[in-house]
Short mmCIF file of C-alpha atoms in Angstrom, two decimals:
data_model
loop_
_atom_site.label_atom_id
_atom_site.label_comp_id
_atom_site.label_asym_id
_atom_site.label_seq_id
_atom_site.Cartn_x
_atom_site.Cartn_y
_atom_site.Cartn_z
CA UNK A 1 1.90 1.73 -8.26
CA UNK A 2 2.90 4.71 -10.07
CA UNK A 3 0.12 7.22 -9.12
CA UNK A 4 0.72 9.48 -12.44
CA UNK A 5 1.14 12.69 -10.60
CA UNK A 6 4.73 13.33 -10.69
CA UNK A 7 5.54 16.99 -11.78
CA UNK A 8 2.10 18.23 -10.54
CA UNK A 9 1.46 20.91 -8.16
CA UNK A 10 -0.20 20.69 -4.82
CA UNK A 11 -1.52 23.06 -1.88
CA UNK A 12 -1.64 21.06 1.30
CA UNK A 13 -3.04 23.15 4.45
CA UNK A 14 -1.95 22.71 7.87
CA UNK A 15 0.96 20.57 6.73
CA UNK A 16 3.52 21.30 9.43
CA UNK A 17 2.76 18.08 11.36
CA UNK A 18 0.12 15.25 11.99
CA UNK A 19 -2.14 14.37 9.06
CA UNK A 20 -1.28 17.44 6.99
CA UNK A 21 2.27 16.69 6.96
CA UNK A 22 1.50 12.84 6.29
CA UNK A 23 -0.31 14.03 3.04
CA UNK A 24 2.35 16.30 2.01
CA UNK A 25 5.00 13.65 2.58
CA UNK A 26 3.03 11.00 0.41
CA UNK A 27 2.51 13.47 -2.43
CA UNK A 28 6.15 14.44 -2.36
CA UNK A 29 7.01 10.66 -2.54
CA UNK A 30 5.15 10.82 -5.78
CA UNK A 31 7.11 13.64 -7.26
CA UNK A 32 4.41 16.26 -6.64
CA UNK A 33 5.63 19.86 -6.30
CA UNK A 34 4.19 21.56 -2.92
CA UNK A 35 2.89 24.62 -1.64
CA UNK A 36 2.34 24.08 2.05
CA UNK A 37 1.08 26.10 4.96
CA UNK A 38 0.58 26.17 8.79
CA UNK A 39 0.20 28.93 11.36
CA UNK A 40 3.61 28.31 13.04
CA UNK A 41 6.47 29.56 10.82
CA UNK A 42 9.32 27.73 12.48
CA UNK A 43 7.41 24.49 12.59
CA UNK A 44 6.45 24.98 8.77
CA UNK A 45 9.96 25.80 7.57
CA UNK A 46 11.17 22.74 9.55
CA UNK A 47 8.69 20.51 7.67
CA UNK A 48 9.55 22.14 4.37
CA UNK A 49 13.24 21.43 4.90
CA UNK A 50 12.33 17.76 5.82
CA UNK A 51 10.35 17.47 2.50
CA UNK A 52 13.07 19.06 0.40
CA UNK A 53 15.71 16.91 1.93
CA UNK A 54 14.06 13.76 1.67
CA UNK A 55 12.73 14.51 -2.01
CA UNK A 56 15.28 16.81 -3.67
CA UNK A 57 13.78 16.60 -7.05
CA UNK A 58 10.66 18.67 -6.27
CA UNK A 59 10.09 22.18 -5.17
CA UNK A 60 8.59 22.98 -1.91
CA UNK A 61 7.18 26.54 -0.98
CA UNK A 62 5.87 27.38 2.30
CA UNK A 63 3.58 30.12 3.43
CA UNK A 64 2.92 30.57 7.18
CA UNK A 65 -0.17 32.22 8.47
CA UNK A 66 -3.65 31.57 9.37
CA UNK A 67 -5.36 29.98 6.20
CA UNK A 68 -8.61 31.59 7.44
CA UNK A 69 -7.49 35.07 6.31
CA UNK A 70 -7.65 35.92 2.66
CA UNK A 71 -4.10 37.41 2.69
CA UNK A 72 -2.73 34.22 3.53
CA UNK A 73 -4.94 32.15 1.07
CA UNK A 74 -3.87 34.74 -1.68
CA UNK A 75 -0.21 34.23 -0.76
CA UNK A 76 -0.51 30.47 -0.92
CA UNK A 77 -2.37 30.54 -4.13
CA UNK A 78 0.42 32.68 -5.52
CA UNK A 79 3.18 30.39 -4.27
CA UNK A 80 1.61 27.67 -6.37
CA UNK A 81 2.21 27.93 -10.11
CA UNK A 82 -0.60 25.67 -11.06
CA UNK A 83 -2.98 24.11 -8.42
CA UNK A 84 -3.65 20.63 -9.70
CA UNK A 85 -4.07 19.21 -6.24
CA UNK A 86 -5.85 21.03 -3.11
CA UNK A 87 -5.62 19.20 0.30
CA UNK A 88 -7.99 21.25 2.51
CA UNK A 89 -7.14 20.89 6.37
CA UNK A 90 -7.60 23.06 9.35
CA UNK A 91 -7.55 22.71 13.16
CA UNK A 92 -10.87 21.99 14.63
CA UNK A 93 -12.60 24.29 17.18
CA UNK A 94 -12.54 23.33 20.82
CA UNK A 95 -15.00 20.75 22.56
CA UNK A 96 -17.65 21.97 24.89
CA UNK A 97 -21.38 22.40 25.73
CA UNK A 98 -23.28 24.31 23.18
CA UNK A 99 -25.17 26.33 26.03
CA UNK A 100 -21.67 27.97 26.49
CA UNK A 101 -20.86 28.91 23.15
CA UNK A 102 -21.72 32.37 21.74
CA UNK A 103 -22.52 33.61 18.34
CA UNK A 104 -18.96 34.30 17.62
CA UNK A 105 -17.91 30.89 18.47
CA UNK A 106 -20.16 29.41 15.94
CA UNK A 107 -19.04 31.92 13.29
CA UNK A 108 -15.31 31.14 13.88
CA UNK A 109 -16.02 27.39 13.56
CA UNK A 110 -18.00 27.85 10.22
CA UNK A 111 -15.13 30.20 8.88
CA UNK A 112 -12.32 27.87 9.66
CA UNK A 113 -14.07 24.52 8.80
CA UNK A 114 -16.40 25.38 6.13
CA UNK A 115 -16.02 29.07 4.46
CA UNK A 116 -12.21 28.69 4.25
CA UNK A 117 -12.10 25.46 2.24
CA UNK A 118 -14.83 26.44 0.04
CA UNK A 119 -12.91 29.75 -0.70
CA UNK A 120 -9.88 27.64 -1.73
CA UNK A 121 -11.85 25.30 -3.90
CA UNK A 122 -13.66 28.20 -5.51
CA UNK A 123 -10.11 29.71 -6.23
CA UNK A 124 -8.87 26.30 -7.95
CA UNK A 125 -11.57 24.04 -9.54
CA UNK A 126 -12.38 25.96 -12.80
CA UNK A 127 -8.77 26.26 -13.78
CA UNK A 128 -8.45 22.47 -12.98
CA UNK A 129 -11.29 21.90 -15.13
CA UNK A 130 -9.97 24.01 -18.07
CA UNK A 131 -6.76 21.91 -17.80
CA UNK A 132 -8.58 18.55 -17.64
CA UNK A 133 -7.21 17.41 -14.39
CA UNK A 134 -7.88 18.37 -10.65
CA UNK A 135 -8.11 16.74 -7.33
CA UNK A 136 -9.60 18.26 -4.22
CA UNK A 137 -9.45 16.40 -0.81
CA UNK A 138 -10.96 17.88 2.17
CA UNK A 139 -9.77 16.49 5.73
CA UNK A 140 -12.85 16.53 7.82
CA UNK A 141 -13.45 14.31 10.57
CA UNK A 142 -15.27 10.72 11.50
CA UNK A 143 -17.61 13.01 13.60
CA UNK A 144 -19.42 13.82 10.27
CA UNK A 145 -20.26 10.29 10.08
CA UNK A 146 -21.05 9.64 13.85
CA UNK A 147 -21.31 12.92 15.70
CA UNK A 148 -19.46 13.54 18.93
CA UNK A 149 -21.68 15.17 21.51
CA UNK A 150 -18.89 17.54 22.89
CA UNK A 151 -17.66 18.49 19.46
CA UNK A 152 -20.68 20.33 18.44
CA UNK A 153 -18.98 23.19 16.70
CA UNK A 154 -16.98 20.70 14.59
CA UNK A 155 -19.97 18.45 13.83
CA UNK A 156 -22.00 21.65 12.71
CA UNK A 157 -19.28 23.18 10.51
CA UNK A 158 -17.76 20.14 9.05
CA UNK A 159 -21.30 18.66 7.99
CA UNK A 160 -21.95 22.16 6.18
CA UNK A 161 -18.88 21.70 4.28
CA UNK A 162 -19.91 17.99 3.27
CA UNK A 163 -23.32 18.97 2.24
CA UNK A 164 -21.98 21.87 0.00
CA UNK A 165 -19.26 19.44 -1.36
CA UNK A 166 -21.92 16.67 -2.11
CA UNK A 167 -23.48 19.10 -4.74
CA UNK A 168 -20.56 20.89 -6.14
CA UNK A 169 -18.71 17.55 -6.78
CA UNK A 170 -21.53 16.39 -9.09
CA UNK A 171 -21.43 19.52 -11.36
CA UNK A 172 -20.79 18.04 -14.75
CA UNK A 173 -18.31 21.04 -15.71
CA UNK A 174 -16.10 19.71 -12.99
CA UNK A 175 -16.90 15.91 -12.95
CA UNK A 176 -16.87 15.85 -16.62
CA UNK A 177 -13.59 17.44 -16.79
CA UNK A 178 -11.61 15.08 -14.58
CA UNK A 179 -12.03 17.16 -11.38
CA UNK A 180 -12.84 15.10 -8.29
CA UNK A 181 -13.80 16.45 -4.84
CA UNK A 182 -13.80 13.98 -2.08
CA UNK A 183 -13.70 14.16 1.91
CA UNK A 184 -11.45 12.03 4.10
CA UNK A 185 -12.95 11.32 7.52
CA UNK A 186 -10.16 10.44 9.98
CA UNK A 187 -10.76 8.48 13.04
CA UNK A 188 -8.15 8.35 16.04
CA UNK A 189 -4.65 8.93 14.45
CA UNK A 190 -1.68 8.99 16.45
CA UNK A 191 -1.03 12.80 16.34
CA UNK A 192 -0.18 15.55 18.64
CA UNK A 193 -3.88 16.51 18.84
CA UNK A 194 -4.76 13.08 19.91
CA UNK A 195 -1.90 13.23 22.33
CA UNK A 196 -3.28 16.52 23.71
CA UNK A 197 -6.82 14.77 24.28
CA UNK A 198 -5.44 11.91 25.97
CA UNK A 199 -3.30 14.12 28.35
CA UNK A 200 -6.58 15.96 29.23
CA UNK A 201 -8.43 12.62 29.87
CA UNK A 202 -5.54 11.15 32.04
CA UNK A 203 -5.45 14.60 34.13
CA UNK A 204 -9.15 14.64 34.82
CA UNK A 205 -9.69 10.66 35.43
CA UNK A 206 -6.56 10.39 37.55
CA UNK A 207 -5.59 7.50 35.47
CA UNK A 208 -1.98 6.88 34.04
CA UNK A 209 -1.54 8.33 30.62
CA UNK A 210 -0.42 4.97 29.19
CA UNK A 211 -3.59 3.23 30.69
CA UNK A 212 -5.68 5.82 29.09
CA UNK A 213 -3.93 5.45 25.89
CA UNK A 214 -4.17 1.66 25.84
CA UNK A 215 -7.89 1.70 26.63
CA UNK A 216 -8.62 3.89 23.74
CA UNK A 217 -6.75 2.17 21.47
CA UNK A 218 -8.13 -1.36 22.45
CA UNK A 219 -11.68 0.16 22.04
CA UNK A 220 -10.97 0.33 18.22
CA UNK A 221 -11.29 -3.03 16.18
CA UNK A 222 -8.00 -2.53 14.71
CA UNK A 223 -6.61 -2.45 18.13
CA UNK A 224 -4.54 0.66 17.38
CA UNK A 225 -4.38 4.18 16.34
CA UNK A 226 -3.79 5.08 12.73
CA UNK A 227 -0.53 6.66 11.59
CA UNK A 228 -0.02 9.84 9.67
CA UNK A 229 1.86 8.05 6.80
CA UNK A 230 -1.03 5.57 6.08
CA UNK A 231 -3.41 8.56 6.05
CA UNK A 232 -1.31 10.25 3.59
CA UNK A 233 -1.05 7.32 1.36
CA UNK A 234 -4.86 7.12 1.00
CA UNK A 235 -4.94 10.96 0.37
CA UNK A 236 -2.20 10.37 -2.25
CA UNK A 237 -4.44 7.58 -4.10
CA UNK A 238 -7.28 10.04 -4.03
CA UNK A 239 -5.17 12.54 -5.93
CA UNK A 240 -3.97 9.97 -8.25
CA UNK A 241 -4.79 9.43 -11.97
CA UNK A 242 -6.34 6.17 -11.10
CA UNK A 243 -8.82 7.67 -8.71
CA UNK A 244 -10.59 9.69 -11.58
CA UNK A 245 -13.73 7.90 -11.14
CA UNK A 246 -14.23 8.53 -7.37
CA UNK A 247 -15.95 12.06 -6.50
CA UNK A 248 -18.36 13.21 -4.05
CA UNK A 249 -17.49 10.56 -1.42
CA UNK A 250 -16.89 10.63 2.32
CA UNK A 251 -14.11 8.21 2.92
CA UNK A 252 -13.89 6.92 6.58
CA UNK A 253 -10.60 5.87 7.93
CA UNK A 254 -11.18 4.83 11.34
CA UNK A 255 -9.86 1.08 12.03
CA UNK A 256 -13.27 -0.08 11.90
CA UNK A 257 -14.57 1.94 14.66
CA UNK A 258 -17.90 3.02 12.99
CA UNK A 259 -20.25 0.39 14.01
CA UNK A 260 -22.69 0.79 11.05
CA UNK A 261 -23.31 -0.86 7.74
CA UNK A 262 -23.21 2.10 5.57
#
């Protein structure tokens, strides 16, 4: 399927690896020009070079730094001649017990996973509406649908973003001008973040890493972890011309792990 977005420009945050890179790669395959960001300059430039090599017909601009700072956001926006597509993504806050968290922990989580994407959305959507095309995809977490007890910081901040998007996406001046805003809720995907989590579980339990990994995968109805490539393809479809009637939705991608009907 031709997604009808060749030649457009996209900002993809946290795009040097994992799900962010999967989204950038999927958009690149569709002929979308990219402005990508992550904190690690070397890893980001390596990702940019890979995208340029695989897709020589597109432009790829890279802006390294913490997307939570206004300076980096401004630089990323300046690197994108016209923002047609915005993919918000950022690392999640650490796990723990809420009894141990201080006010600064909560403020940091809300800044990274709620306010930062909102600031980028604010900078982009009115221009999208004026041009008659815009796609915003926020990568949140399956924990928005089924909260994880040790991820209280993430649960709270990401649910705040979800509530905000639910109202914003339905503004007629956006939805009526072909601007859609949706959230992707990933479950367990085979990324470095998951690998780090499984390493900690194995170290704490004394079980071999391979056994921990297999047990976790077998607990998912699909009997496997997701791949960054398939996540990226889902994101690319939400950014397509064909997805213009999908907005304000929370789309769970978890291999059937969530047990509910709705």
